[in-house]
Each structure stands twice: as C-alpha cells, then as structure tokens.
Amino acid sequence: MKIARNLLYSFMLFMLPWSPVAAASDLDKEKRWSEQIVDTLLVGDAVDLTAGENTFLAIYAEASDGSADQAVILLHGIGAHPDWPEVISPLRSNLPDHGWATLSIQMPILGNEATAEDYAPLFDEVAPRVNEAARFLLDKGSETIVLLGHSLGASMAATYLAAGEGTAIDGLVAISMGVASEQEARMNGVKALEKINVPVLDIYGSRDLNSVLGTVQKRSKASHAAKNADYRQLQIEGADHFFLGLEDALTRRVYGWLKTTFDQVSR
C-alpha cells in the first residue's frame, strides 16, 4: 500500500542519524540567493529545510484546489536557485494549476567560475536534500511524489534514483539531461538510467545543447537496458536548453505526462 510505504519511508528518515554533510556547496551564495528570492517571491511560500547541519531554501506551492496528495520536487540546474526564471519558475508556478503541488529546492552550488565537472563532489549533498524534501511532502500528505530536474539537476535526480535512494519517489522528469562528465560516473545521466525503473519522462529541445542532443539514443538504449516499460522520450520542436518562449509548451507536456502516467483527472 502506498500510504504504508510513505509512513515507513518517513519513519526510516526520522530514525536515520543525520551525520554532518561536508559543505562543499557555497553556503554564502545560497544565503544571498535566498535573501533575494524571499523578498520578491510572488507564487508559493518560502520554507527552510535542514539536511545535516545545513539549512537550505525551498519554495512550496500547494495545488490550486488546496490538495497536496500529488507533488513534484524540482531540482534546478548549475549555479541556479529554486525560482530560476528559465524552466524552474514556470513549472513550479504553473503545475499547481493542474492539481500538482510543487516544492522547488536549493541544490548545492558553486561560484560562477566553476565548471560542470567541479560539481562532482556536490553530488554527495543531493540525497540529504531530496530526502528532506520528500519528508516535508509526506508530512503534507503527499501520496504521489515525482522528481523533476533540469540540466545538471536532472543528472542529480537520476543519480539519486539510480543509487536506490528514492523509495518515496514515484517518477522522474528529466529535462535536457546529458552527460555532465564522462570521467565522473555519478554525473553520467545515461548510466543512471540503466538502474531506474520508475516512470521516466526524458524531455529535451530540438535546439538543445550538443551534450543533450548527442546522447538522445544512448539515453533511450539505457532505459531499455533497465527494462523500463514506463520510459518516454519527447522532443519539443524549436526549444533551446532553457525553453525560452516555449515555457507553456513545456508545462503542457510535463503535465500531460503526469496526468497520463499517474491516472490524473483534470482539476
């Protein structure tokens, strides 16, 4: 039973000793982002969550009908924040109109000069943050939780699930996910898909980055290797890596998949 599973997951998280997480993330930058976001937030409520000894920002928006039984956790891309104007803010603000609560969380970040490969150590900080986000939603009464990541956030989400962490996660939306690093296995979304069996929407733009477009077939083959019958790959024509000008189309495609996959009725 799903409710029993969620209660067990919440209990297991409560019982786990929260060992301090080495703060590879730039916590000062996180604080600056948080101060700017809270002052200008128009949709949703700012929430402080804690992973180990570190507090991080999350933005929660309940579904338009006030329900919380279906929810999406959003993971932004490299160097960004939970209300990033491209991809993340449109989705976290609009999905509640379709019956899905959203919780967008601050992911570990580095300074502006950092490269994608510099982010490898920060992948160790992903699980505690996502686990805390899932716990928050379980406490709200969520019974269906989907993880959604954009770019590096999609790789973080896939690695998290591939490691067997996401026992409370029912699905994955990977937006513009490529291979952040060939040398770092944990940053390889293709390899992660070989170990993911929850429903997956692999969505990207026809004008996406080469690292995304160049791994389209590899991602599909990886999902077939996992024997994931609930994997779907979808291209949005004309979209770049940030879906500029096509935010509404992205929302429709994501919501359409959520509705179809989880048997939702339009609210």
PDB file of C-alpha atoms in Angstrom:
ATOM      1  CA  MET A   1       0.000   0.000   0.000  1.00  0.00           C
ATOM      2  CA  LYS A   2       1.305   3.423  -0.971  1.00  0.00           C
ATOM      3  CA  ILE A   3       0.297   5.080   2.297  1.00  0.00           C
ATOM      4  CA  ALA A   4       2.033   2.366   4.307  1.00  0.00           C
ATOM      5  CA  ARG A   5       5.139   2.764   2.157  1.00  0.00           C
ATOM      6  CA  ASN A   6       5.162   6.506   2.769  1.00  0.00           C
ATOM      7  CA  LEU A   7       4.767   6.067   6.504  1.00  0.00           C
ATOM      8  CA  LEU A   8       7.633   3.562   6.531  1.00  0.00           C
ATOM      9  CA  TYR A   9       9.838   5.922   4.492  1.00  0.00           C
ATOM     10  CA  SER A  10       9.086   8.823   6.827  1.00  0.00           C
ATOM     11  CA  PHE A  11       9.885   6.637   9.844  1.00  0.00           C
ATOM     12  CA  MET A  12      13.155   5.451   8.299  1.00  0.00           C
ATOM     13  CA  LEU A  13      14.246   9.026   7.606  1.00  0.00           C
ATOM     14  CA  PHE A  14      13.398  10.005  11.165  1.00  0.00           C
ATOM     15  CA  MET A  15      15.439   7.132  12.571  1.00  0.00           C
ATOM     16  CA  LEU A  16      18.498   7.729  10.396  1.00  0.00           C
ATOM     17  CA  PRO A  17      21.307   9.543  12.209  1.00  0.00           C
ATOM     18  CA  TRP A  18      21.852  12.779  10.295  1.00  0.00           C
ATOM     19  CA  SER A  19      25.597  12.888  10.056  1.00  0.00           C
ATOM     20  CA  PRO A  20      27.011  16.334   9.234  1.00  0.00           C
ATOM     21  CA  VAL A  21      27.380  16.860   5.500  1.00  0.00           C
ATOM     22  CA  ALA A  22      30.654  18.408   4.427  1.00  0.00           C
ATOM     23  CA  ALA A  23      29.640  21.750   2.970  1.00  0.00           C
ATOM     24  CA  ALA A  24      31.138  21.720  -0.490  1.00  0.00           C
ATOM     25  CA  SER A  25      28.308  23.991  -1.567  1.00  0.00           C
ATOM     26  CA  ASP A  26      28.887  27.748  -1.480  1.00  0.00           C
ATOM     27  CA  LEU A  27      26.654  28.457   1.505  1.00  0.00           C
ATOM     28  CA  ASP A  28      27.241  32.212   1.318  1.00  0.00           C
ATOM     29  CA  LYS A  29      25.939  32.221  -2.243  1.00  0.00           C
ATOM     30  CA  GLU A  30      22.975  30.114  -1.161  1.00  0.00           C
ATOM     31  CA  LYS A  31      22.205  32.708   1.509  1.00  0.00           C
ATOM     32  CA  ARG A  32      22.398  35.573  -0.982  1.00  0.00           C
ATOM     33  CA  TRP A  33      20.071  33.744  -3.372  1.00  0.00           C
ATOM     34  CA  SER A  34      17.663  33.053  -0.520  1.00  0.00           C
ATOM     35  CA  GLU A  35      17.511  36.685   0.595  1.00  0.00           C
ATOM     36  CA  GLN A  36      16.818  37.866  -2.943  1.00  0.00           C
ATOM     37  CA  ILE A  37      14.151  35.245  -3.600  1.00  0.00           C
ATOM     38  CA  VAL A  38      12.205  35.667  -0.367  1.00  0.00           C
ATOM     39  CA  ASP A  39      11.937  39.412  -0.929  1.00  0.00           C
ATOM     40  CA  THR A  40      10.487  39.041  -4.426  1.00  0.00           C
ATOM     41  CA  LEU A  41       8.506  35.797  -4.177  1.00  0.00           C
ATOM     42  CA  LEU A  42       5.101  36.027  -5.888  1.00  0.00           C
ATOM     43  CA  VAL A  43       3.955  32.395  -6.012  1.00  0.00           C
ATOM     44  CA  GLY A  44       4.376  29.941  -3.165  1.00  0.00           C
ATOM     45  CA  ASP A  45       5.856  30.142   0.321  1.00  0.00           C
ATOM     46  CA  ALA A  46       9.500  30.088   1.349  1.00  0.00           C
ATOM     47  CA  VAL A  47      10.404  27.142   3.591  1.00  0.00           C
ATOM     48  CA  ASP A  48      13.648  26.428   5.435  1.00  0.00           C
ATOM     49  CA  LEU A  49      14.634  22.761   5.290  1.00  0.00           C
ATOM     50  CA  THR A  50      17.592  21.142   7.014  1.00  0.00           C
ATOM     51  CA  ALA A  51      19.995  18.469   5.770  1.00  0.00           C
ATOM     52  CA  GLY A  52      22.644  17.558   8.303  1.00  0.00           C
ATOM     53  CA  GLU A  53      23.914  20.837   9.748  1.00  0.00           C
ATOM     54  CA  ASN A  54      22.936  22.901   6.709  1.00  0.00           C
ATOM     55  CA  THR A  55      19.694  24.778   6.209  1.00  0.00           C
ATOM     56  CA  PHE A  56      18.583  25.315   2.630  1.00  0.00           C
ATOM     57  CA  LEU A  57      15.751  27.185   0.932  1.00  0.00           C
ATOM     58  CA  ALA A  58      12.708  25.538  -0.589  1.00  0.00           C
ATOM     59  CA  ILE A  59       9.597  27.076  -2.146  1.00  0.00           C
ATOM     60  CA  TYR A  60       6.301  25.276  -1.629  1.00  0.00           C
ATOM     61  CA  ALA A  61       3.187  25.935  -3.697  1.00  0.00           C
ATOM     62  CA  GLU A  62       0.085  23.905  -2.954  1.00  0.00           C
ATOM     63  CA  ALA A  63      -2.262  22.781  -5.701  1.00  0.00           C
ATOM     64  CA  SER A  64      -4.907  25.317  -6.693  1.00  0.00           C
ATOM     65  CA  ASP A  65      -7.599  23.215  -5.023  1.00  0.00           C
ATOM     66  CA  GLY A  66      -5.603  23.111  -1.799  1.00  0.00           C
ATOM     67  CA  SER A  67      -4.642  19.454  -2.069  1.00  0.00           C
ATOM     68  CA  ALA A  68      -1.163  18.050  -1.515  1.00  0.00           C
ATOM     69  CA  ASP A  69      -1.643  14.375  -2.391  1.00  0.00           C
ATOM     70  CA  GLN A  70       0.308  14.755  -5.661  1.00  0.00           C
ATOM     71  CA  ALA A  71       3.535  16.736  -5.646  1.00  0.00           C
ATOM     72  CA  VAL A  72       6.636  17.464  -7.689  1.00  0.00           C
ATOM     73  CA  ILE A  73      10.110  18.174  -6.264  1.00  0.00           C
ATOM     74  CA  LEU A  74      12.064  20.457  -8.609  1.00  0.00           C
ATOM     75  CA  LEU A  75      15.865  20.464  -8.910  1.00  0.00           C
ATOM     76  CA  HIS A  76      17.375  23.424 -10.788  1.00  0.00           C
ATOM     77  CA  GLY A  77      20.464  23.420 -12.998  1.00  0.00           C
ATOM     78  CA  ILE A  78      24.053  24.537 -12.474  1.00  0.00           C
ATOM     79  CA  GLY A  79      24.596  27.632 -10.317  1.00  0.00           C
ATOM     80  CA  ALA A  80      20.899  28.480 -10.145  1.00  0.00           C
ATOM     81  CA  HIS A  81      18.221  28.706  -7.440  1.00  0.00           C
ATOM     82  CA  PRO A  82      14.673  27.400  -6.678  1.00  0.00           C
ATOM     83  CA  ASP A  83      12.917  30.261  -8.510  1.00  0.00           C
ATOM     84  CA  TRP A  84      15.202  30.367 -11.549  1.00  0.00           C
ATOM     85  CA  PRO A  85      13.315  32.172 -14.350  1.00  0.00           C
ATOM     86  CA  GLU A  86      14.078  29.565 -17.014  1.00  0.00           C
ATOM     87  CA  VAL A  87      12.300  26.211 -16.725  1.00  0.00           C
ATOM     88  CA  ILE A  88      12.064  26.040 -12.916  1.00  0.00           C
ATOM     89  CA  SER A  89       9.910  29.064 -12.069  1.00  0.00           C
ATOM     90  CA  PRO A  90       7.363  28.458 -14.853  1.00  0.00           C
ATOM     91  CA  LEU A  91       6.936  24.821 -13.884  1.00  0.00           C
ATOM     92  CA  ARG A  92       6.818  25.314 -10.128  1.00  0.00           C
ATOM     93  CA  SER A  93       4.305  28.169 -10.554  1.00  0.00           C
ATOM     94  CA  ASN A  94       2.043  26.567 -13.182  1.00  0.00           C
ATOM     95  CA  LEU A  95       1.842  22.885 -12.241  1.00  0.00           C
ATOM     96  CA  PRO A  96      -0.266  23.717  -9.131  1.00  0.00           C
ATOM     97  CA  ASP A  97      -2.977  24.962 -11.524  1.00  0.00           C
ATOM     98  CA  HIS A  98      -3.175  21.381 -12.795  1.00  0.00           C
ATOM     99  CA  GLY A  99      -3.551  19.726  -9.409  1.00  0.00           C
ATOM    100  CA  TRP A 100       0.099  19.137  -8.549  1.00  0.00           C
ATOM    101  CA  ALA A 101       1.742  20.810  -5.557  1.00  0.00           C
ATOM    102  CA  THR A 102       5.375  21.825  -6.121  1.00  0.00           C
ATOM    103  CA  LEU A 103       8.414  22.013  -3.876  1.00  0.00           C
ATOM    104  CA  SER A 104      11.411  23.632  -5.553  1.00  0.00           C
ATOM    105  CA  ILE A 105      14.604  23.219  -3.545  1.00  0.00           C
ATOM    106  CA  GLN A 106      18.000  24.875  -3.477  1.00  0.00           C
ATOM    107  CA  MET A 107      20.591  22.454  -4.769  1.00  0.00           C
ATOM    108  CA  PRO A 108      24.305  22.638  -3.853  1.00  0.00           C
ATOM    109  CA  ILE A 109      26.039  25.348  -5.879  1.00  0.00           C
ATOM    110  CA  LEU A 110      29.498  26.752  -6.568  1.00  0.00           C
ATOM    111  CA  GLY A 111      30.814  30.123  -7.662  1.00  0.00           C
ATOM    112  CA  ASN A 112      30.197  31.463 -11.157  1.00  0.00           C
ATOM    113  CA  GLU A 113      33.639  30.395 -12.344  1.00  0.00           C
ATOM    114  CA  ALA A 114      33.037  26.703 -11.619  1.00  0.00           C
ATOM    115  CA  THR A 115      32.736  24.174 -14.444  1.00  0.00           C
ATOM    116  CA  ALA A 116      30.277  21.302 -14.604  1.00  0.00           C
ATOM    117  CA  GLU A 117      32.961  18.813 -13.570  1.00  0.00           C
ATOM    118  CA  ASP A 118      33.719  20.917 -10.478  1.00  0.00           C
ATOM    119  CA  TYR A 119      30.258  19.946  -9.266  1.00  0.00           C
ATOM    120  CA  ALA A 120      31.123  16.247  -8.877  1.00  0.00           C
ATOM    121  CA  PRO A 121      31.747  16.428  -5.082  1.00  0.00           C
ATOM    122  CA  LEU A 122      28.428  18.216  -4.612  1.00  0.00           C
ATOM    123  CA  PHE A 123      26.525  15.129  -5.776  1.00  0.00           C
ATOM    124  CA  ASP A 124      27.168  13.735  -2.294  1.00  0.00           C
ATOM    125  CA  GLU A 125      24.946  16.520  -0.921  1.00  0.00           C
ATOM    126  CA  VAL A 126      21.984  15.725  -3.145  1.00  0.00           C
ATOM    127  CA  ALA A 127      20.441  12.780  -1.277  1.00  0.00           C
ATOM    128  CA  PRO A 128      20.123  14.523   2.111  1.00  0.00           C
ATOM    129  CA  ARG A 129      18.365  17.483   0.487  1.00  0.00           C
ATOM    130  CA  VAL A 130      15.992  15.417  -1.631  1.00  0.00           C
ATOM    131  CA  ASN A 131      15.241  13.118   1.300  1.00  0.00           C
ATOM    132  CA  GLU A 132      14.341  16.116   3.436  1.00  0.00           C
ATOM    133  CA  ALA A 133      12.138  17.484   0.643  1.00  0.00           C
ATOM    134  CA  ALA A 134      10.354  14.124   0.389  1.00  0.00           C
ATOM    135  CA  ARG A 135       9.874  14.053   4.147  1.00  0.00           C
ATOM    136  CA  PHE A 136       8.337  17.544   4.009  1.00  0.00           C
ATOM    137  CA  LEU A 137       5.857  16.452   1.335  1.00  0.00           C
ATOM    138  CA  LEU A 138       4.988  13.219   3.153  1.00  0.00           C
ATOM    139  CA  ASP A 139       4.167  15.298   6.215  1.00  0.00           C
ATOM    140  CA  LYS A 140       1.888  17.385   3.978  1.00  0.00           C
ATOM    141  CA  GLY A 141       0.052  14.207   2.995  1.00  0.00           C
ATOM    142  CA  SER A 142       1.542  13.584  -0.440  1.00  0.00           C
ATOM    143  CA  GLU A 143       0.949  10.082  -1.767  1.00  0.00           C
ATOM    144  CA  THR A 144       2.488  10.519  -5.221  1.00  0.00           C
ATOM    145  CA  ILE A 145       5.844  12.315  -5.462  1.00  0.00           C
ATOM    146  CA  VAL A 146       7.672  12.939  -8.735  1.00  0.00           C
ATOM    147  CA  LEU A 147      11.235  14.218  -9.015  1.00  0.00           C
ATOM    148  CA  LEU A 148      11.857  16.799 -11.745  1.00  0.00           C
ATOM    149  CA  GLY A 149      15.297  18.099 -12.677  1.00  0.00           C
ATOM    150  CA  HIS A 150      16.643  20.437 -15.344  1.00  0.00           C
ATOM    151  CA  SER A 151      20.106  20.071 -16.874  1.00  0.00           C
ATOM    152  CA  LEU A 152      22.579  19.276 -14.070  1.00  0.00           C
ATOM    153  CA  GLY A 153      19.574  18.982 -11.749  1.00  0.00           C
ATOM    154  CA  ALA A 154      18.275  16.178 -13.971  1.00  0.00           C
ATOM    155  CA  SER A 155      21.613  14.366 -13.642  1.00  0.00           C
ATOM    156  CA  MET A 156      21.463  14.823  -9.865  1.00  0.00           C
ATOM    157  CA  ALA A 157      17.925  13.421  -9.794  1.00  0.00           C
ATOM    158  CA  ALA A 158      18.863  10.433 -11.948  1.00  0.00           C
ATOM    159  CA  THR A 159      21.954   9.644  -9.869  1.00  0.00           C
ATOM    160  CA  TYR A 160      19.872   9.884  -6.706  1.00  0.00           C
ATOM    161  CA  LEU A 161      17.336   7.369  -8.022  1.00  0.00           C
ATOM    162  CA  ALA A 162      19.968   5.061  -9.505  1.00  0.00           C
ATOM    163  CA  ALA A 163      21.581   4.784  -6.072  1.00  0.00           C
ATOM    164  CA  GLY A 164      18.328   3.430  -4.670  1.00  0.00           C
ATOM    165  CA  GLU A 165      17.701   6.477  -2.508  1.00  0.00           C
ATOM    166  CA  GLY A 166      14.254   7.394  -3.781  1.00  0.00           C
ATOM    167  CA  THR A 167      11.945   4.917  -2.075  1.00  0.00           C
ATOM    168  CA  ALA A 168       9.280   7.630  -1.773  1.00  0.00           C
ATOM    169  CA  ILE A 169       9.692   8.802  -5.380  1.00  0.00           C
ATOM    170  CA  ASP A 170       7.169   7.552  -7.939  1.00  0.00           C
ATOM    171  CA  GLY A 171       8.547   9.071 -11.143  1.00  0.00           C
ATOM    172  CA  LEU A 172      11.215  11.198 -12.807  1.00  0.00           C
ATOM    173  CA  VAL A 173      11.003  14.087 -15.261  1.00  0.00           C
ATOM    174  CA  ALA A 174      14.471  14.653 -16.725  1.00  0.00           C
ATOM    175  CA  ILE A 175      14.586  17.905 -18.700  1.00  0.00           C
ATOM    176  CA  SER A 176      17.569  18.448 -21.020  1.00  0.00           C
ATOM    177  CA  MET A 177      19.698  15.804 -19.339  1.00  0.00           C
ATOM    178  CA  GLY A 178      23.004  14.881 -20.938  1.00  0.00           C
ATOM    179  CA  VAL A 179      26.337  13.634 -19.664  1.00  0.00           C
ATOM    180  CA  ALA A 180      27.883  16.269 -17.417  1.00  0.00           C
ATOM    181  CA  SER A 181      31.153  14.321 -17.230  1.00  0.00           C
ATOM    182  CA  GLU A 182      32.452  11.168 -18.910  1.00  0.00           C
ATOM    183  CA  GLN A 183      35.053  10.743 -16.152  1.00  0.00           C
ATOM    184  CA  GLU A 184      32.639  11.016 -13.218  1.00  0.00           C
ATOM    185  CA  ALA A 185      30.205   8.098 -13.219  1.00  0.00           C
ATOM    186  CA  ARG A 186      27.848   9.841 -10.813  1.00  0.00           C
ATOM    187  CA  MET A 187      27.443  12.728 -13.285  1.00  0.00           C
ATOM    188  CA  ASN A 188      26.503  10.420 -16.161  1.00  0.00           C
ATOM    189  CA  GLY A 189      22.735  10.507 -16.621  1.00  0.00           C
ATOM    190  CA  VAL A 190      22.884   7.835 -19.313  1.00  0.00           C
ATOM    191  CA  LYS A 191      24.425   5.305 -16.931  1.00  0.00           C
ATOM    192  CA  ALA A 192      21.954   6.269 -14.227  1.00  0.00           C
ATOM    193  CA  LEU A 193      19.014   5.436 -16.490  1.00  0.00           C
ATOM    194  CA  GLU A 194      20.242   1.850 -16.658  1.00  0.00           C
ATOM    195  CA  LYS A 195      19.260   1.481 -12.991  1.00  0.00           C
ATOM    196  CA  ILE A 196      15.977   3.434 -12.869  1.00  0.00           C
ATOM    197  CA  ASN A 197      12.658   1.583 -13.024  1.00  0.00           C
ATOM    198  CA  VAL A 198      10.130   4.241 -12.021  1.00  0.00           C
ATOM    199  CA  PRO A 199       8.273   6.001 -14.860  1.00  0.00           C
ATOM    200  CA  VAL A 200      10.565   8.463 -16.661  1.00  0.00           C
ATOM    201  CA  LEU A 201       9.843  11.394 -18.971  1.00  0.00           C
ATOM    202  CA  ASP A 202      13.038  12.273 -20.846  1.00  0.00           C
ATOM    203  CA  ILE A 203      12.257  15.629 -22.458  1.00  0.00           C
ATOM    204  CA  TYR A 204      14.532  17.940 -24.429  1.00  0.00           C
ATOM    205  CA  GLY A 205      14.514  20.664 -27.091  1.00  0.00           C
ATOM    206  CA  SER A 206      15.307  20.286 -30.780  1.00  0.00           C
ATOM    207  CA  ARG A 207      17.839  23.130 -30.348  1.00  0.00           C
ATOM    208  CA  ASP A 208      19.258  21.829 -27.083  1.00  0.00           C
ATOM    209  CA  LEU A 209      22.928  21.608 -26.114  1.00  0.00           C
ATOM    210  CA  ASN A 210      25.146  19.175 -28.010  1.00  0.00           C
ATOM    211  CA  SER A 211      25.702  17.221 -24.791  1.00  0.00           C
ATOM    212  CA  VAL A 212      21.930  16.618 -24.654  1.00  0.00           C
ATOM    213  CA  LEU A 213      21.250  16.014 -28.346  1.00  0.00           C
ATOM    214  CA  GLY A 214      24.319  13.802 -28.689  1.00  0.00           C
ATOM    215  CA  THR A 215      23.047  11.324 -26.094  1.00  0.00           C
ATOM    216  CA  VAL A 216      19.408  11.002 -27.168  1.00  0.00           C
ATOM    217  CA  GLN A 217      19.795   7.450 -28.485  1.00  0.00           C
ATOM    218  CA  LYS A 218      22.100   6.444 -25.636  1.00  0.00           C
ATOM    219  CA  ARG A 219      19.514   7.523 -23.075  1.00  0.00           C
ATOM    220  CA  SER A 220      16.799   5.536 -24.816  1.00  0.00           C
ATOM    221  CA  LYS A 221      19.007   2.426 -25.014  1.00  0.00           C
ATOM    222  CA  ALA A 222      19.957   2.789 -21.342  1.00  0.00           C
ATOM    223  CA  SER A 223      16.302   2.787 -20.340  1.00  0.00           C
ATOM    224  CA  HIS A 224      15.673  -0.288 -22.494  1.00  0.00           C
ATOM    225  CA  ALA A 225      18.583  -1.973 -20.731  1.00  0.00           C
ATOM    226  CA  ALA A 226      16.790  -1.285 -17.453  1.00  0.00           C
ATOM    227  CA  LYS A 227      13.651  -2.879 -18.962  1.00  0.00           C
ATOM    228  CA  ASN A 228      11.743   0.248 -18.025  1.00  0.00           C
ATOM    229  CA  ALA A 229       8.443  -0.036 -19.861  1.00  0.00           C
ATOM    230  CA  ASP A 230       7.373   3.353 -18.489  1.00  0.00           C
ATOM    231  CA  TYR A 231      10.138   5.378 -20.136  1.00  0.00           C
ATOM    232  CA  ARG A 232       9.101   8.037 -22.635  1.00  0.00           C
ATOM    233  CA  GLN A 233      11.353  10.330 -24.634  1.00  0.00           C
ATOM    234  CA  LEU A 234       9.908  13.562 -26.004  1.00  0.00           C
ATOM    235  CA  GLN A 235      11.358  16.412 -28.076  1.00  0.00           C
ATOM    236  CA  ILE A 236       9.873  19.907 -28.139  1.00  0.00           C
ATOM    237  CA  GLU A 237      10.405  21.407 -31.563  1.00  0.00           C
ATOM    238  CA  GLY A 238      12.210  24.743 -31.592  1.00  0.00           C
ATOM    239  CA  ALA A 239      13.145  24.674 -27.912  1.00  0.00           C
ATOM    240  CA  ASP A 240      16.638  25.513 -26.712  1.00  0.00           C
ATOM    241  CA  HIS A 241      18.216  24.337 -23.460  1.00  0.00           C
ATOM    242  CA  PHE A 242      16.139  26.815 -21.445  1.00  0.00           C
ATOM    243  CA  PHE A 243      12.884  26.500 -23.429  1.00  0.00           C
ATOM    244  CA  LEU A 244      12.796  30.274 -23.904  1.00  0.00           C
ATOM    245  CA  GLY A 245       9.454  31.315 -25.359  1.00  0.00           C
ATOM    246  CA  LEU A 246       8.155  27.763 -25.042  1.00  0.00           C
ATOM    247  CA  GLU A 247       7.532  27.641 -21.297  1.00  0.00           C
ATOM    248  CA  ASP A 248       3.801  26.981 -21.780  1.00  0.00           C
ATOM    249  CA  ALA A 249       4.527  24.111 -24.167  1.00  0.00           C
ATOM    250  CA  LEU A 250       6.924  22.604 -21.638  1.00  0.00           C
ATOM    251  CA  THR A 251       4.341  22.849 -18.870  1.00  0.00           C
ATOM    252  CA  ARG A 252       1.686  21.210 -21.070  1.00  0.00           C
ATOM    253  CA  ARG A 253       3.965  18.323 -21.991  1.00  0.00           C
ATOM    254  CA  VAL A 254       5.062  17.732 -18.405  1.00  0.00           C
ATOM    255  CA  TYR A 255       1.540  17.931 -17.041  1.00  0.00           C
ATOM    256  CA  GLY A 256       0.192  15.754 -19.846  1.00  0.00           C
ATOM    257  CA  TRP A 257       2.708  13.051 -18.930  1.00  0.00           C
ATOM    258  CA  LEU A 258       1.896  13.358 -15.220  1.00  0.00           C
ATOM    259  CA  LYS A 259      -1.801  13.040 -15.942  1.00  0.00           C
ATOM    260  CA  THR A 260      -1.395  10.056 -18.261  1.00  0.00           C
ATOM    261  CA  THR A 261       1.165   8.226 -16.156  1.00  0.00           C
ATOM    262  CA  PHE A 262      -0.495   8.660 -12.797  1.00  0.00           C
ATOM    263  CA  ASP A 263      -4.112   8.474 -13.993  1.00  0.00           C
ATOM    264  CA  GLN A 264      -4.919  12.008 -13.010  1.00  0.00           C
ATOM    265  CA  VAL A 265      -8.227  13.685 -13.742  1.00  0.00           C
ATOM    266  CA  SER A 266      -8.031  17.328 -14.818  1.00  0.00           C
ATOM    267  CA  ARG A 267      -8.984  19.527 -11.884  1.00  0.00           C
TER     268      ARG A 267
END
